Protein backbone atom coordinates (compact mmCIF):
# COMPACT_ATOMS: atom_id res chain seq x y z
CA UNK A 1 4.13 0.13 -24.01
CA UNK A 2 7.10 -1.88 -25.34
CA UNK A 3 10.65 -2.02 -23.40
CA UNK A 4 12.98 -0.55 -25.60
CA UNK A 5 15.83 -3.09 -25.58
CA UNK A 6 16.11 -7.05 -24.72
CA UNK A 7 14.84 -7.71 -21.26
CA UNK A 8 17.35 -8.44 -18.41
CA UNK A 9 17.44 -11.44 -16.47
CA UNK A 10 15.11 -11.27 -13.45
CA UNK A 11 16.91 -11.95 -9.94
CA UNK A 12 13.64 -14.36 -8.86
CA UNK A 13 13.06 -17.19 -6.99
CA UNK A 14 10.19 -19.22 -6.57
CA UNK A 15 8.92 -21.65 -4.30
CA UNK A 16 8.78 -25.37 -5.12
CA UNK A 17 5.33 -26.26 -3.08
CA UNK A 18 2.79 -23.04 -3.89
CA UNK A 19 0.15 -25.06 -1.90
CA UNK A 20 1.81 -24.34 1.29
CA UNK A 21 3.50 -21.06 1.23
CA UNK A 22 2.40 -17.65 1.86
CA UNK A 23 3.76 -16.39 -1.07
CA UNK A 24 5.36 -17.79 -4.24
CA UNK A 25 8.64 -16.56 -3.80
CA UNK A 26 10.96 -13.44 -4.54
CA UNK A 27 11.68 -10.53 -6.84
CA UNK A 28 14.64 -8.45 -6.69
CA UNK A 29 14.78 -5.87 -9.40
CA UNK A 30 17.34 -3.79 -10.15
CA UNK A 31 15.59 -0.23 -10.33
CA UNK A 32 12.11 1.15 -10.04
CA UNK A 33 11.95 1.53 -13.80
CA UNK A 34 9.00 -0.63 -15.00
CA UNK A 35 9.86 -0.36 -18.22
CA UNK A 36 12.97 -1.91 -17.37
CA UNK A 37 12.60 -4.44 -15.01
CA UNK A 38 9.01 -6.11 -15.59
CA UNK A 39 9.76 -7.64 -19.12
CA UNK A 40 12.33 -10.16 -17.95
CA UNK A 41 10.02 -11.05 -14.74
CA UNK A 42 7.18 -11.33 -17.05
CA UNK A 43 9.57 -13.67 -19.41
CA UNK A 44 10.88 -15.77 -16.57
CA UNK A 45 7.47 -16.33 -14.66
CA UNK A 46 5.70 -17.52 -17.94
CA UNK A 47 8.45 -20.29 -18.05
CA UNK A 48 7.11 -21.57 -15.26
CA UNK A 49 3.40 -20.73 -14.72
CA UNK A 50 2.20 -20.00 -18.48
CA UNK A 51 1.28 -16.49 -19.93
CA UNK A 52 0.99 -14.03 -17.76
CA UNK A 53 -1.75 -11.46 -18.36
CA UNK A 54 -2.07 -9.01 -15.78
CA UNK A 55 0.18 -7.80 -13.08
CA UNK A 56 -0.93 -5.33 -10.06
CA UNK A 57 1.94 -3.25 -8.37
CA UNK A 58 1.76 -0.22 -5.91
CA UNK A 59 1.45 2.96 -7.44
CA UNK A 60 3.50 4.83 -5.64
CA UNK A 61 6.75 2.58 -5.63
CA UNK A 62 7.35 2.58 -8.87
CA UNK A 63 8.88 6.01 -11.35
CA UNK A 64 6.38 5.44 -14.15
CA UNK A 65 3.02 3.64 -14.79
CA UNK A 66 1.09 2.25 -17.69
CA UNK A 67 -2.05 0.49 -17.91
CA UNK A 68 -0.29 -2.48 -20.69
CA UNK A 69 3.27 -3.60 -21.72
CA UNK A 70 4.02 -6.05 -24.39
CA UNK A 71 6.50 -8.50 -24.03
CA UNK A 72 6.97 -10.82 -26.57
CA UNK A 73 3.55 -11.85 -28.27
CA UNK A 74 2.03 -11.54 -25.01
CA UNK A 75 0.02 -7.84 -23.99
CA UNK A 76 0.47 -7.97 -20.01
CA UNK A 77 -1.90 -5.78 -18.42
CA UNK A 78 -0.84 -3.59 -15.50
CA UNK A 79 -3.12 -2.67 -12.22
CA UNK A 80 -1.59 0.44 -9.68
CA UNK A 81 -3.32 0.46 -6.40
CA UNK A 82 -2.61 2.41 -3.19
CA UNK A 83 -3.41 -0.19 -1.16
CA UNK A 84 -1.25 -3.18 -2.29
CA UNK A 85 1.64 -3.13 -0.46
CA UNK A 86 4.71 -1.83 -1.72
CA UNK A 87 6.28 -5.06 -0.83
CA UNK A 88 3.98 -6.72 -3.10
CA UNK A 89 3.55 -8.24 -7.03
CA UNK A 90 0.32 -9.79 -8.00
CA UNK A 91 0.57 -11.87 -11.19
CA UNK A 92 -2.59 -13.36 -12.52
CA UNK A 93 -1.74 -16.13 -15.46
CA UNK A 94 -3.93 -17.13 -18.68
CA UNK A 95 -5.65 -20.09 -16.49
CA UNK A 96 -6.25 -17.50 -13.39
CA UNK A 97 -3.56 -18.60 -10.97
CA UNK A 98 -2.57 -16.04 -8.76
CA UNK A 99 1.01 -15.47 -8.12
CA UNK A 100 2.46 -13.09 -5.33
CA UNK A 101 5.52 -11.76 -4.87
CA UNK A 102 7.62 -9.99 -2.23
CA UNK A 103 9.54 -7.55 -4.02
CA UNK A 104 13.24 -6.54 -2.38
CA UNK A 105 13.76 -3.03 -2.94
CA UNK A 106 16.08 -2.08 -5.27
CA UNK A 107 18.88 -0.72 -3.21
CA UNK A 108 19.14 -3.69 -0.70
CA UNK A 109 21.83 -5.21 0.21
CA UNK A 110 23.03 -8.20 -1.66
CA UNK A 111 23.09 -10.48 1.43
CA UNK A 112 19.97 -9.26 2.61
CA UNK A 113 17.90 -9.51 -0.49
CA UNK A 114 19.28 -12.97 -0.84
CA UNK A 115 18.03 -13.70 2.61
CA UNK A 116 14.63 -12.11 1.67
CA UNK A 117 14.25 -14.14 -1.02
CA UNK A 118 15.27 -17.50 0.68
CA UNK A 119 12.54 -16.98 3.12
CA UNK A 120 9.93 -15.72 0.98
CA UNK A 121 10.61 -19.08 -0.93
CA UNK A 122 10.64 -21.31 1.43
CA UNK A 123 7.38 -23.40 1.34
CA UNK A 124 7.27 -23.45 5.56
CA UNK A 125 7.10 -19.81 5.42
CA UNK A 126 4.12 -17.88 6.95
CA UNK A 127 5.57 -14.47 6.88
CA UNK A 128 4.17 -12.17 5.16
CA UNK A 129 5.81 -9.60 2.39
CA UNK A 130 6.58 -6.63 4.58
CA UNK A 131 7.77 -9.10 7.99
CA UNK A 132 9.84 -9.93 5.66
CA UNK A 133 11.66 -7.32 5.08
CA UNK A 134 11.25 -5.50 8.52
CA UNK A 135 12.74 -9.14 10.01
CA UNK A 136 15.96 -7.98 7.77
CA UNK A 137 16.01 -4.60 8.01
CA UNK A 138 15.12 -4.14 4.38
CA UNK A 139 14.64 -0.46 3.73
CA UNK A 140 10.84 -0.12 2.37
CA UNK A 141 10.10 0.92 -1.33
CA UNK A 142 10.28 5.05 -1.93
CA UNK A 143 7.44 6.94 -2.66
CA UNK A 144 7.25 8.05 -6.12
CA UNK A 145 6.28 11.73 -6.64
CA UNK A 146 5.77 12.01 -9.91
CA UNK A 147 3.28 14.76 -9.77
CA UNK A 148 1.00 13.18 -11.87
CA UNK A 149 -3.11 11.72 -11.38
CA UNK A 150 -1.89 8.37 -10.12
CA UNK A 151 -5.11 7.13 -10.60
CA UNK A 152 -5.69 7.96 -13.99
CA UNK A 153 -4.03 4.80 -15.55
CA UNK A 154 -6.15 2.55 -13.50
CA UNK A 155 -9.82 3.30 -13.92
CA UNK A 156 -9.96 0.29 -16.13
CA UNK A 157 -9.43 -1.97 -13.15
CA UNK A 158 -12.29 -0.66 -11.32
CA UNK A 159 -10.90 2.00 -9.40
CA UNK A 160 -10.15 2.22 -5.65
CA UNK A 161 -12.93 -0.28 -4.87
CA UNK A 162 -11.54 -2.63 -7.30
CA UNK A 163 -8.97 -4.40 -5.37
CA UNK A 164 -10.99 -6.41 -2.97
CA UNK A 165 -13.48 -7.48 -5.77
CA UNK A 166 -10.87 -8.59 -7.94
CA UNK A 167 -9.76 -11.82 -6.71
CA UNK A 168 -9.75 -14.13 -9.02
CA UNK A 169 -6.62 -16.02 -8.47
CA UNK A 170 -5.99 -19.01 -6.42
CA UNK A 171 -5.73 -17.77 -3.01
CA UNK A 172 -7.37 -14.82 -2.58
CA UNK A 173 -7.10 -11.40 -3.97
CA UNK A 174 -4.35 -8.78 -3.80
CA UNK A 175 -4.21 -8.03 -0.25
CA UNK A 176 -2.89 -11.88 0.35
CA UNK A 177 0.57 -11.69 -0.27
């Protein structure tokens, strides 16, 4: 799939010091559009971490799902699993660095997403994604009822017993955020 217009800026921050943190710092999109949002994230975290080639996202928080989306030269694959939290982004890079998100829902509050952020940023943090939010009174991500097989756009990442064996990255697999 290819966004239909120029990607937006990305409200993201990331940690200075990944070898310390519990996560690598903050997303804040501005719907639950993926078609919308993910471009400019993709854009902004291959500035600093080098092509990105595969992102894994909850399947339920999001309105649509598809299993690739180009942006730029670059074909980003996308994973949707139940049991990443809806709090969470996994990024996986060309050289197989893992990089995990907490996403801010949507509808937050400015001054609490920018709180959010700040700590999942900060390199002393050891919070994870949903403390996060539940330490700010974040409302969580909605559940998407979209009414279709949710699972049918991820059978090429192994299916429900794929998320444990794929982790690859850095740090761990998915369910380290």
């Amino acid at each position: 799939m290819s966004p239909p217009s120029a990607p937006t800026a990305p409200r993201l921050v990331l940690a200075t010091n990944r070898a310390r943190s519990v996560l690598d710092g903050a997303w804040w999109p501005r719907s639950w559009d993926p078609v919308a949002e993910l471009p400019g994230l993709v854009l902004a975290l291959a500035e600093r971490h080098g092509r990105i080639r595969h992102i894994m996202l909850n399947i339920d928080a999001w309105d649509s799902r598809f299993r690739r989306l180009a942006v730029g030269p670059d074909l980003v694959r996308l994973g949707w699993f139940d049991t990443l939290d809806p709090a969470v982004l996994v990024a996986t890079t060309g050289g197989d660095i893992q990089v995990d998100l907490l996403i801010v829902p949507p509808a937050t509050a400015a001054a609490a997403a920018e709180q959010a952020m700040a700590a999942a940023a900060d390199p002393t943090n050891v919070r994870r994604a949903p403390e996060i939010l539940a330490a700010l009174r974040v409302p969580p991500a909605p559940r998407a009822g979209t009414g279709a097989d949710p699972r049918a756009v991820w059978d090429n990442e192994g299916g429900g017993g794929g998320v444990a064996a794929r982790g690859g990255g850095s740090r761990g697999g998915p369910g380290h955020d």
